[in-house]
mmCIF file of C-alpha atoms and ligand atoms in Angstrom:
data_model
loop_
_atom_site.group_PDB
_atom_site.id
_atom_site.type_symbol
_atom_site.label_atom_id
_atom_site.label_comp_id
_atom_site.label_asym_id
_atom_site.label_seq_id
_atom_site.Cartn_x
_atom_site.Cartn_y
_atom_site.Cartn_z
ATOM 1 C CA MET X 1 25.951 -129.928 185.791
ATOM 2 C CA LYS X 2 29.048 -129.617 183.877
ATOM 3 C CA VAL X 3 29.927 -126.495 182.677
ATOM 4 C CA LEU X 4 32.928 -125.564 179.844
ATOM 5 C CA GLY X 5 34.448 -122.282 180.928
ATOM 6 C CA ILE X 6 36.578 -119.984 178.420
ATOM 7 C CA GLU X 7 38.859 -117.390 179.549
ATOM 8 C CA THR X 8 40.471 -115.310 176.714
ATOM 9 C CA SER X 9 40.443 -111.610 178.259
ATOM 10 C CA CYS X 10 44.357 -111.042 178.676
ATOM 11 C CA ASP X 11 47.044 -113.242 178.184
ATOM 12 C CA GLU X 12 45.929 -117.025 178.814
ATOM 13 C CA THR X 13 44.267 -118.943 176.481
ATOM 14 C CA SER X 14 42.362 -121.287 179.096
ATOM 15 C CA VAL X 15 39.409 -123.711 179.129
ATOM 16 C CA ALA X 16 37.928 -125.836 181.876
ATOM 17 C CA LEU X 17 35.284 -128.365 182.440
ATOM 18 C CA VAL X 18 33.918 -128.324 185.897
ATOM 19 C CA GLU X 19 31.059 -130.395 187.601
ATOM 20 C CA ASP X 20 28.805 -128.465 189.771
ATOM 21 C CA GLY X 21 30.928 -125.176 190.478
ATOM 22 C CA ARG X 22 33.263 -126.722 192.574
ATOM 23 C CA LEU X 23 34.835 -129.682 191.121
ATOM 24 C CA VAL X 24 37.525 -129.591 188.334
ATOM 25 C CA LEU X 25 37.090 -132.487 185.925
ATOM 26 C CA ALA X 26 39.904 -131.101 183.394
ATOM 27 C CA GLU X 27 41.618 -127.730 182.465
ATOM 28 C CA LYS X 28 43.931 -126.553 179.857
ATOM 29 C CA THR X 29 46.006 -123.459 179.679
ATOM 30 C CA ILE X 30 48.404 -121.761 177.322
ATOM 31 C CA SER X 31 49.957 -119.165 178.564
ATOM 32 C CA GLN X 32 51.370 -116.100 176.647
ATOM 33 C CA ILE X 33 53.865 -114.735 179.161
ATOM 34 C CA PRO X 34 56.829 -115.960 177.635
ATOM 35 C CA LEU X 35 56.058 -114.253 174.470
ATOM 36 C CA HIS X 36 54.873 -110.806 176.401
ATOM 37 C CA ARG X 37 58.099 -110.969 178.750
ATOM 38 C CA THR X 38 60.349 -109.552 175.777
ATOM 39 C CA TYR X 39 57.872 -106.439 175.915
ATOM 40 C CA GLY X 40 57.745 -105.664 179.447
ATOM 41 C CA GLY X 41 54.040 -106.164 179.780
ATOM 42 C CA VAL X 42 51.300 -107.598 177.399
ATOM 43 C CA VAL X 43 51.108 -106.305 173.760
ATOM 44 C CA PRO X 44 47.503 -106.398 172.812
ATOM 45 C CA GLU X 45 47.738 -107.419 169.265
ATOM 46 C CA LEU X 46 49.733 -110.099 169.871
ATOM 47 C CA ALA X 47 47.620 -111.589 172.658
ATOM 48 C CA ALA X 48 44.753 -111.322 170.296
ATOM 49 C CA ARG X 49 46.815 -113.727 167.467
ATOM 50 C CA GLU X 50 47.637 -115.971 170.016
ATOM 51 C CA HIS X 51 44.211 -116.636 171.285
ATOM 52 C CA ALA X 52 42.771 -117.179 167.914
ATOM 53 C CA LEU X 53 45.585 -119.637 167.045
ATOM 54 C CA TYR X 54 45.147 -121.796 170.000
ATOM 55 C CA ILE X 55 41.620 -121.909 171.076
ATOM 56 C CA ASP X 56 40.413 -124.661 169.020
ATOM 57 C CA GLN X 57 43.208 -126.877 170.744
ATOM 58 C CA VAL X 58 42.786 -125.868 173.822
ATOM 59 C CA ILE X 59 39.145 -126.673 173.867
ATOM 60 C CA TRP X 60 39.141 -130.278 172.344
ATOM 61 C CA ASP X 61 42.278 -130.954 174.639
ATOM 62 C CA CYS X 62 40.231 -129.960 177.752
ATOM 63 C CA LEU X 63 37.592 -132.086 176.308
ATOM 64 C CA GLU X 64 39.704 -135.337 175.838
ATOM 65 C CA GLU X 65 41.447 -134.685 179.146
ATOM 66 C CA ALA X 66 38.000 -134.918 180.799
ATOM 67 C CA GLY X 67 37.205 -138.143 178.706
ATOM 68 C CA LEU X 68 34.083 -136.307 177.283
ATOM 69 C CA ASN X 69 32.442 -135.567 174.078
ATOM 70 C CA TRP X 70 29.853 -132.798 173.703
ATOM 71 C CA SER X 71 27.059 -134.477 174.984
ATOM 72 C CA GLY X 72 28.827 -134.305 178.273
ATOM 73 C CA VAL X 73 28.801 -130.933 178.300
ATOM 74 C CA ASP X 74 25.669 -128.994 179.741
ATOM 75 C CA ARG X 75 26.579 -125.103 179.780
ATOM 76 C CA ILE X 76 29.103 -123.001 178.079
ATOM 77 C CA ALA X 77 30.286 -119.994 180.119
ATOM 78 C CA VAL X 78 32.556 -117.496 178.612
ATOM 79 C CA VAL X 79 34.283 -114.270 179.800
ATOM 80 C CA ASN X 80 33.179 -111.208 178.317
ATOM 81 C CA GLY X 81 34.847 -108.345 180.122
ATOM 82 C CA PRO X 82 36.345 -106.381 181.827
ATOM 83 C CA GLY X 83 39.650 -107.178 179.555
ATOM 84 C CA LEU X 84 41.205 -106.599 176.167
ATOM 85 C CA VAL X 85 38.474 -106.180 173.515
ATOM 86 C CA SER X 86 40.413 -107.940 170.933
ATOM 87 C CA SER X 87 41.268 -111.062 173.102
ATOM 88 C CA LEU X 88 38.195 -111.457 174.571
ATOM 89 C CA MET X 89 36.447 -111.548 170.935
ATOM 90 C CA THR X 90 38.302 -115.181 170.231
ATOM 91 C CA GLY X 91 36.827 -116.459 173.532
ATOM 92 C CA ILE X 92 33.040 -115.225 172.764
ATOM 93 C CA THR X 93 32.869 -116.434 169.347
ATOM 94 C CA ALA X 94 34.191 -119.569 170.016
ATOM 95 C CA ALA X 95 31.487 -119.944 173.010
ATOM 96 C CA LYS X 96 28.759 -118.537 170.529
ATOM 97 C CA PHE X 97 29.728 -120.850 167.669
ATOM 98 C CA LEU X 98 29.581 -123.709 170.175
ATOM 99 C CA SER X 99 26.193 -122.606 171.618
ATOM 100 C CA LEU X 100 24.841 -122.393 168.397
ATOM 101 C CA ALA X 101 26.135 -125.502 166.664
ATOM 102 C CA LEU X 102 25.647 -127.570 169.463
ATOM 103 C CA GLY X 103 22.434 -125.994 171.300
ATOM 104 C CA LYS X 104 23.932 -125.666 174.629
ATOM 105 C CA GLU X 105 22.911 -123.019 177.066
ATOM 106 C CA LEU X 106 25.470 -120.040 177.098
ATOM 107 C CA VAL X 107 26.408 -117.734 180.014
ATOM 108 C CA ALA X 108 28.460 -114.731 179.720
ATOM 109 C CA VAL X 109 30.438 -114.287 182.934
ATOM 110 C CA ASN X 110 32.023 -111.081 184.446
ATOM 111 C CA HIS X 111 36.021 -111.742 184.646
ATOM 112 C CA LEU X 112 35.844 -110.103 188.351
ATOM 113 C CA LYS X 113 33.271 -112.540 189.532
ATOM 114 C CA ALA X 114 34.968 -115.498 188.331
ATOM 115 C CA HIS X 115 38.164 -114.954 190.274
ATOM 116 C CA ILE X 116 36.039 -114.699 193.223
ATOM 117 C CA ALA X 117 34.430 -118.199 192.021
ATOM 118 C CA ALA X 118 38.214 -119.922 191.882
ATOM 119 C CA VAL X 119 37.775 -119.418 196.028
ATOM 120 C CA MET X 120 35.010 -122.040 195.691
ATOM 121 C CA LEU X 121 36.864 -124.122 193.823
ATOM 122 C CA LYS X 122 39.124 -124.797 196.622
ATOM 123 C CA GLU X 123 36.664 -124.253 199.416
ATOM 124 C CA PRO X 124 33.879 -126.268 199.269
ATOM 125 C CA GLU X 125 32.177 -125.367 202.460
ATOM 126 C CA LEU X 126 32.605 -121.505 201.645
ATOM 127 C CA GLU X 127 29.135 -119.664 201.453
ATOM 128 C CA PRO X 128 28.404 -116.169 201.105
ATOM 129 C CA PRO X 129 28.382 -113.664 203.199
ATOM 130 C CA PHE X 130 31.585 -113.061 202.925
ATOM 131 C CA VAL X 131 34.082 -109.903 202.339
ATOM 132 C CA CYS X 132 36.669 -110.199 199.646
ATOM 133 C CA LEU X 133 39.460 -108.453 198.200
ATOM 134 C CA LEU X 134 39.789 -108.765 194.790
ATOM 135 C CA ALA X 135 43.281 -107.846 193.772
ATOM 136 C CA SER X 136 44.450 -108.436 190.024
ATOM 137 C CA GLY X 137 46.648 -106.903 187.118
ATOM 138 C CA GLY X 138 43.663 -104.943 186.475
ATOM 139 C CA HIS X 139 41.501 -104.241 189.521
ATOM 140 C CA THR X 140 41.716 -103.623 193.488
ATOM 141 C CA GLN X 141 38.600 -103.910 195.002
ATOM 142 C CA LEU X 142 36.870 -104.811 198.315
ATOM 143 C CA LEU X 143 33.521 -106.410 198.269
ATOM 144 C CA TRP X 144 30.826 -107.361 200.417
ATOM 145 C CA VAL X 145 29.300 -110.293 198.893
ATOM 146 C CA LYS X 146 25.914 -110.907 200.414
ATOM 147 C CA ASP X 147 24.716 -113.379 197.537
ATOM 148 C CA PHE X 148 27.110 -114.557 194.838
ATOM 149 C CA ALA X 149 24.643 -115.795 192.217
ATOM 150 C CA HIS X 150 23.205 -112.319 192.025
ATOM 151 C CA THR X 151 25.335 -109.261 191.113
ATOM 152 C CA GLU X 152 23.400 -106.513 192.671
ATOM 153 C CA ARG X 153 23.825 -108.254 196.062
ATOM 154 C CA ILE X 154 27.452 -107.880 195.829
ATOM 155 C CA GLU X 155 28.576 -104.384 197.167
ATOM 156 C CA ARG X 156 31.489 -102.450 196.305
ATOM 157 C CA LEU X 157 33.060 -100.776 199.393
ATOM 158 C CA GLY X 158 35.911 -99.441 197.749
ATOM 159 C CA GLN X 159 38.053 -99.810 194.811
ATOM 160 C CA THR X 160 41.696 -98.287 193.975
ATOM 161 C CA LEU X 161 41.560 -94.898 192.746
ATOM 162 C CA ASP X 162 44.888 -95.198 190.798
ATOM 163 C CA ASP X 163 46.690 -98.123 189.760
ATOM 164 C CA SER X 164 46.074 -101.732 191.021
ATOM 165 C CA ALA X 165 47.925 -103.579 193.244
ATOM 166 C CA GLY X 166 49.221 -106.053 190.342
ATOM 167 C CA GLU X 167 50.514 -102.686 188.716
ATOM 168 C CA ALA X 168 52.022 -101.702 191.328
ATOM 169 C CA PHE X 169 53.919 -104.924 191.713
ATOM 170 C CA ASP X 170 54.658 -105.065 187.874
ATOM 171 C CA LYS X 171 55.960 -101.497 188.013
ATOM 172 C CA VAL X 172 58.244 -101.605 190.806
ATOM 173 C CA ALA X 173 59.590 -105.126 189.629
ATOM 174 C CA ARG X 174 60.344 -102.959 186.245
ATOM 175 C CA MET X 175 62.321 -100.689 188.307
ATOM 176 C CA LEU X 176 64.174 -103.373 190.099
ATOM 177 C CA GLY X 177 65.340 -104.908 186.843
ATOM 178 C CA LEU X 178 62.879 -107.898 187.164
ATOM 179 C CA SER X 179 61.035 -109.070 184.214
ATOM 180 C CA TYR X 180 57.144 -109.542 183.665
ATOM 181 C CA PRO X 181 54.947 -110.654 185.413
ATOM 182 C CA GLY X 182 56.449 -108.841 188.309
ATOM 183 C CA GLY X 183 54.331 -109.876 191.317
ATOM 184 C CA PRO X 184 56.109 -113.369 191.304
ATOM 185 C CA ALA X 185 59.827 -111.886 190.739
ATOM 186 C CA ILE X 186 59.241 -109.400 193.412
ATOM 187 C CA GLU X 187 58.494 -112.038 195.913
ATOM 188 C CA ARG X 188 61.079 -114.325 194.903
ATOM 189 C CA LEU X 189 63.571 -111.633 195.435
ATOM 190 C CA ALA X 190 61.982 -110.682 198.591
ATOM 191 C CA GLN X 191 62.744 -113.884 200.264
ATOM 192 C CA GLY X 192 65.553 -113.378 202.468
ATOM 193 C CA GLY X 193 65.075 -109.516 202.209
ATOM 194 C CA ASP X 194 64.664 -107.498 205.607
ATOM 195 C CA ARG X 195 60.848 -106.112 205.193
ATOM 196 C CA ASN X 196 62.088 -103.498 207.632
ATOM 197 C CA ALA X 197 64.915 -101.844 205.677
ATOM 198 C CA TYR X 198 62.756 -99.152 203.793
ATOM 199 C CA ARG X 199 59.705 -96.914 205.345
ATOM 200 C CA LEU X 200 57.758 -96.375 202.410
ATOM 201 C CA PRO X 201 54.673 -94.340 202.547
ATOM 202 C CA ARG X 202 50.775 -95.509 203.024
ATOM 203 C CA PRO X 203 48.186 -93.389 201.671
ATOM 204 C CA LYS X 204 45.387 -91.417 203.506
ATOM 205 C CA LEU X 205 42.312 -91.759 201.836
ATOM 206 C CA ALA X 206 38.709 -90.138 202.486
ATOM 207 C CA ASN X 207 36.944 -93.488 202.030
ATOM 208 C CA GLN X 208 38.811 -96.256 204.429
ATOM 209 C CA PHE X 209 37.844 -98.852 201.750
ATOM 210 C CA ASP X 210 39.834 -97.132 198.516
ATOM 211 C CA PHE X 211 43.328 -97.835 197.538
ATOM 212 C CA SER X 212 45.872 -96.010 196.096
ATOM 213 C CA PHE X 213 49.580 -97.259 194.458
ATOM 214 C CA SER X 214 50.481 -94.356 192.770
ATOM 215 C CA GLY X 215 52.121 -92.184 196.105
ATOM 216 C CA LEU X 216 54.165 -95.725 196.650
ATOM 217 C CA LYS X 217 55.241 -95.893 193.493
ATOM 218 C CA THR X 218 56.744 -92.346 192.774
ATOM 219 C CA ALA X 219 58.207 -93.050 196.448
ATOM 220 C CA VAL X 220 59.973 -95.875 195.033
ATOM 221 C CA ILE X 221 61.316 -93.912 192.041
ATOM 222 C CA ARG X 222 62.607 -91.433 194.487
ATOM 223 C CA LEU X 223 64.173 -93.690 196.801
ATOM 224 C CA ILE X 224 66.315 -95.720 194.173
ATOM 225 C CA GLU X 225 67.362 -92.527 192.827
ATOM 226 C CA SER X 226 68.701 -91.667 196.149
ATOM 227 C CA LEU X 227 70.562 -95.104 197.008
ATOM 228 C CA PRO X 228 74.116 -95.810 195.734
ATOM 229 C CA GLU X 229 73.817 -98.121 192.518
ATOM 230 C CA ASP X 230 74.739 -101.246 194.564
ATOM 231 C CA PHE X 231 71.824 -100.829 196.880
ATOM 232 C CA CYS X 232 70.120 -104.238 198.329
ATOM 233 C CA ARG X 233 67.769 -104.839 195.797
ATOM 234 C CA LYS X 234 66.205 -107.959 198.184
ATOM 235 C CA ASP X 235 65.564 -105.465 201.020
ATOM 236 C CA LEU X 236 63.854 -102.959 198.916
ATOM 237 C CA ALA X 237 61.665 -105.639 197.362
ATOM 238 C CA ALA X 238 60.718 -107.202 200.763
ATOM 239 C CA SER X 239 59.595 -103.906 202.268
ATOM 240 C CA PHE X 240 57.708 -103.001 198.885
ATOM 241 C CA GLN X 241 55.733 -105.967 199.380
ATOM 242 C CA GLU X 242 55.494 -105.470 203.431
ATOM 243 C CA ASN X 243 53.784 -102.070 202.437
ATOM 244 C CA VAL X 244 51.381 -103.438 199.708
ATOM 245 C CA CYS X 245 50.448 -106.360 201.468
ATOM 246 C CA LEU X 246 49.505 -104.591 205.042
ATOM 247 C CA GLU X 247 47.587 -102.123 203.044
ATOM 248 C CA LEU X 248 45.429 -104.824 201.478
ATOM 249 C CA SER X 249 45.265 -107.227 204.717
ATOM 250 C CA GLU X 250 44.161 -104.417 207.111
ATOM 251 C CA LYS X 251 41.736 -102.828 204.624
ATOM 252 C CA LEU X 252 39.913 -106.506 204.146
ATOM 253 C CA VAL X 253 39.989 -106.819 208.079
ATOM 254 C CA SER X 254 38.418 -103.605 208.493
ATOM 255 C CA ALA X 255 35.804 -104.262 205.856
ATOM 256 C CA ALA X 256 35.222 -107.437 207.949
ATOM 257 C CA LYS X 257 34.424 -105.451 210.845
ATOM 258 C CA TYR X 258 32.515 -103.012 209.376
ATOM 259 C CA SER X 259 30.177 -105.803 207.798
ATOM 260 C CA SER X 260 30.671 -107.924 210.948
ATOM 261 C CA LEU X 261 31.675 -110.976 209.156
ATOM 262 C CA ASP X 262 34.356 -113.360 209.834
ATOM 263 C CA LYS X 263 35.101 -114.894 206.634
ATOM 264 C CA LEU X 264 37.947 -113.155 204.704
ATOM 265 C CA VAL X 265 38.070 -114.239 200.877
ATOM 266 C CA ILE X 266 41.180 -113.415 198.622
ATOM 267 C CA ALA X 267 41.257 -113.520 194.881
ATOM 268 C CA GLY X 268 42.905 -112.200 191.616
ATOM 269 C CA GLY X 269 46.610 -113.099 190.910
ATOM 270 C CA VAL X 270 47.827 -110.960 194.003
ATOM 271 C CA ALA X 271 46.187 -113.579 196.471
ATOM 272 C CA ALA X 272 49.040 -115.815 195.245
ATOM 273 C CA ASN X 273 51.172 -113.873 197.151
ATOM 274 C CA GLN X 274 52.499 -116.111 200.302
ATOM 275 C CA ARG X 275 53.281 -112.977 202.409
ATOM 276 C CA LEU X 276 49.707 -111.595 201.899
ATOM 277 C CA ARG X 277 48.256 -114.903 202.704
ATOM 278 C CA GLU X 278 50.637 -115.160 205.912
ATOM 279 C CA MET X 279 49.344 -111.768 207.218
ATOM 280 C CA LEU X 280 45.318 -112.721 206.774
ATOM 281 C CA ALA X 281 46.139 -116.248 208.123
ATOM 282 C CA ILE X 282 47.251 -115.294 211.723
ATOM 283 C CA ARG X 283 44.342 -112.904 212.189
ATOM 284 C CA PRO X 284 42.214 -114.422 215.426
ATOM 285 C CA ASN X 285 38.669 -114.188 215.046
ATOM 286 C CA TYR X 286 39.009 -114.396 211.045
ATOM 287 C CA ARG X 287 39.135 -117.425 208.836
ATOM 288 C CA LEU X 288 40.883 -117.018 205.333
ATOM 289 C CA PHE X 289 39.573 -118.333 202.207
ATOM 290 C CA ALA X 290 41.908 -118.344 199.190
ATOM 291 C CA PRO X 291 42.175 -120.079 195.734
ATOM 292 C CA ASP X 292 44.627 -122.568 194.923
ATOM 293 C CA LEU X 293 47.793 -120.969 193.376
ATOM 294 C CA LYS X 294 47.264 -121.882 190.031
ATOM 295 C CA HIS X 295 43.405 -120.494 190.060
ATOM 296 C CA CYS X 296 44.689 -116.960 191.556
ATOM 297 C CA THR X 297 45.708 -115.789 187.797
ATOM 298 C CA ASP X 298 43.213 -115.936 185.153
ATOM 299 C CA ASN X 299 41.755 -119.571 183.848
ATOM 300 C CA GLY X 300 39.112 -121.472 182.431
ATOM 301 C CA ALA X 301 37.946 -123.210 185.787
ATOM 302 C CA MET X 302 36.841 -119.903 187.505
ATOM 303 C CA VAL X 303 34.951 -119.151 184.535
ATOM 304 C CA ALA X 304 33.048 -122.214 184.238
ATOM 305 C CA ALA X 305 32.649 -122.245 188.296
ATOM 306 C CA ALA X 306 31.079 -118.881 187.850
ATOM 307 C CA GLY X 307 29.041 -119.986 185.244
ATOM 308 C CA PHE X 308 27.558 -122.695 187.355
ATOM 309 C CA TRP X 309 26.353 -120.124 190.039
ATOM 310 C CA CYS X 310 24.701 -117.865 187.434
ATOM 311 C CA PRO X 311 20.828 -118.226 187.837
ATOM 312 C CA ILE X 312 19.994 -117.365 184.236
ATOM 313 C CA TYR X 313 21.792 -117.975 180.865
ATOM 314 C CA SER X 314 22.291 -115.284 178.466
ATOM 315 C CA GLY X 315 21.675 -116.721 175.008
ATOM 316 C CA LEU X 316 23.823 -115.464 172.312
ATOM 317 C CA ASN X 317 22.593 -111.773 172.652
ATOM 318 C CA PHE X 318 25.709 -110.335 174.343
ATOM 319 C CA GLY X 319 28.354 -107.938 173.614
ATOM 320 C CA VAL X 320 32.020 -107.317 174.799
ATOM 321 C CA PHE X 321 33.049 -104.751 177.498
ATOM 322 C CA ALA X 322 36.560 -103.436 178.153
ATOM 323 C CA ARG X 323 35.875 -101.742 181.456
ATOM 324 C CA GLU X 324 33.360 -101.915 184.272
ATOM 325 C CA LYS X 325 31.035 -98.811 184.628
HETATM 326 O O1 KG4 F 404 44.323 -111.819 187.737
HETATM 327 P P1 KG4 F 404 45.564 -111.974 186.946
HETATM 328 O O2 KG4 F 404 46.063 -112.962 186.329
HETATM 329 O O3 KG4 F 404 45.203 -110.815 185.727
HETATM 330 C C1 KG4 F 404 44.527 -109.864 185.822
HETATM 331 O O4 KG4 F 404 42.708 -110.149 185.798
HETATM 332 O O5 KG4 F 404 44.592 -108.653 185.675
HETATM 333 O O6 KG4 F 404 46.476 -110.849 188.139
HETATM 334 C C2 KG4 F 404 47.769 -111.056 187.329
HETATM 335 C C3 KG4 F 404 48.718 -109.735 188.166
HETATM 336 C C4 KG4 F 404 49.980 -109.292 187.800
HETATM 337 O O7 KG4 F 404 50.003 -107.911 188.266
HETATM 338 C C5 KG4 F 404 50.923 -110.247 188.596
HETATM 339 O O8 KG4 F 404 52.236 -109.300 188.884
HETATM 340 C C6 KG4 F 404 49.931 -110.282 190.014
HETATM 341 O O9 KG4 F 404 48.592 -110.560 189.711
HETATM 342 N N1 KG4 F 404 50.727 -111.247 190.916
HETATM 343 C C7 KG4 F 404 51.170 -111.247 191.811
HETATM 344 C C8 KG4 F 404 51.745 -112.567 192.426
HETATM 345 N N2 KG4 F 404 51.197 -113.475 191.152
HETATM 346 C C9 KG4 F 404 50.885 -112.628 190.291
HETATM 347 N N3 KG4 F 404 51.454 -110.310 192.543
HETATM 348 C C10 KG4 F 404 52.042 -110.464 193.980
HETATM 349 N N4 KG4 F 404 52.451 -111.588 194.136
HETATM 350 C C11 KG4 F 404 52.149 -112.817 193.664
HETATM 351 N N5 KG4 F 404 53.087 -113.929 193.920
HETATM 352 ZN ZN1 ZN F 405 42.091 -111.899 186.155
#
């Protein structure tokens, strides 16, 4: 089955054609990062305008790259949340129109589930059950995935109580004078830095699988205020990255122990971080599954993949949502 996936939940207009949830036939993305960089973060109004401007072009370019016309597309999948409502609307409207006009099956896909499906693209032999760390700009969650197709069989073991891991990277990057998005910028700066240069706090929380990054953010602000102006930014970036990656990796391994599973899955923008991958890859008795770097951040391929694994299609009758309940 060939599924066309449409992603417009934040700052990427991205469309892909994926066969049987595993094989990417074509993908096209227009990233708005250069536009939002000027403002230090995503401006929802501008994001919505850009999606509306480019969605048709991205869809047609994707079909052309695949060498297919509409008769070769079996199903359309689109993200309907969580995300920026005004941005999501463009993808949903395009998908509903195509479904109605062409008589194609339509599936509404949860953005977080799509991030997990990105791992299936890279790792053809990966099957549930597994534990998954989903760490993006909007979310940080630990999930026990018992069955991917049925959402009620995905158990949330923990989540962030305040900032997401991606947000922590973005905020600390701004403090260090780096540009948006902060994750890759911190990762680059941290190269060659001393990861033990600064001791930063780790939270103690009631649920061992929850996260909190606001204390760390405050500690970094205080530290910068107390340091001379010419402090070594490399060392601070490396120490901060080490702290976040330890927090994420240790909790993922604890979740695997708790659920007696040996498959560790990471997904979402922060899963692109090489230090995080390194920490998890060396864990004895566990096997790490991670998406391709280009499928860690938002993309249409993960949506198409998730759309394939959905057992039922939605019809036209679905709305949009900004946050999960
Ligand atoms: O999944 P994503 O593209 O968007 C959301 O669904 O939120 O994630 C974007 C987030 C940003 O906060 C970005 O700074 C972070 O992922 N990120 C990284 C890296 N690449 C992207 N964080 C750490 N290291 C990276 N290499
Ligand atoms: Zn995302």
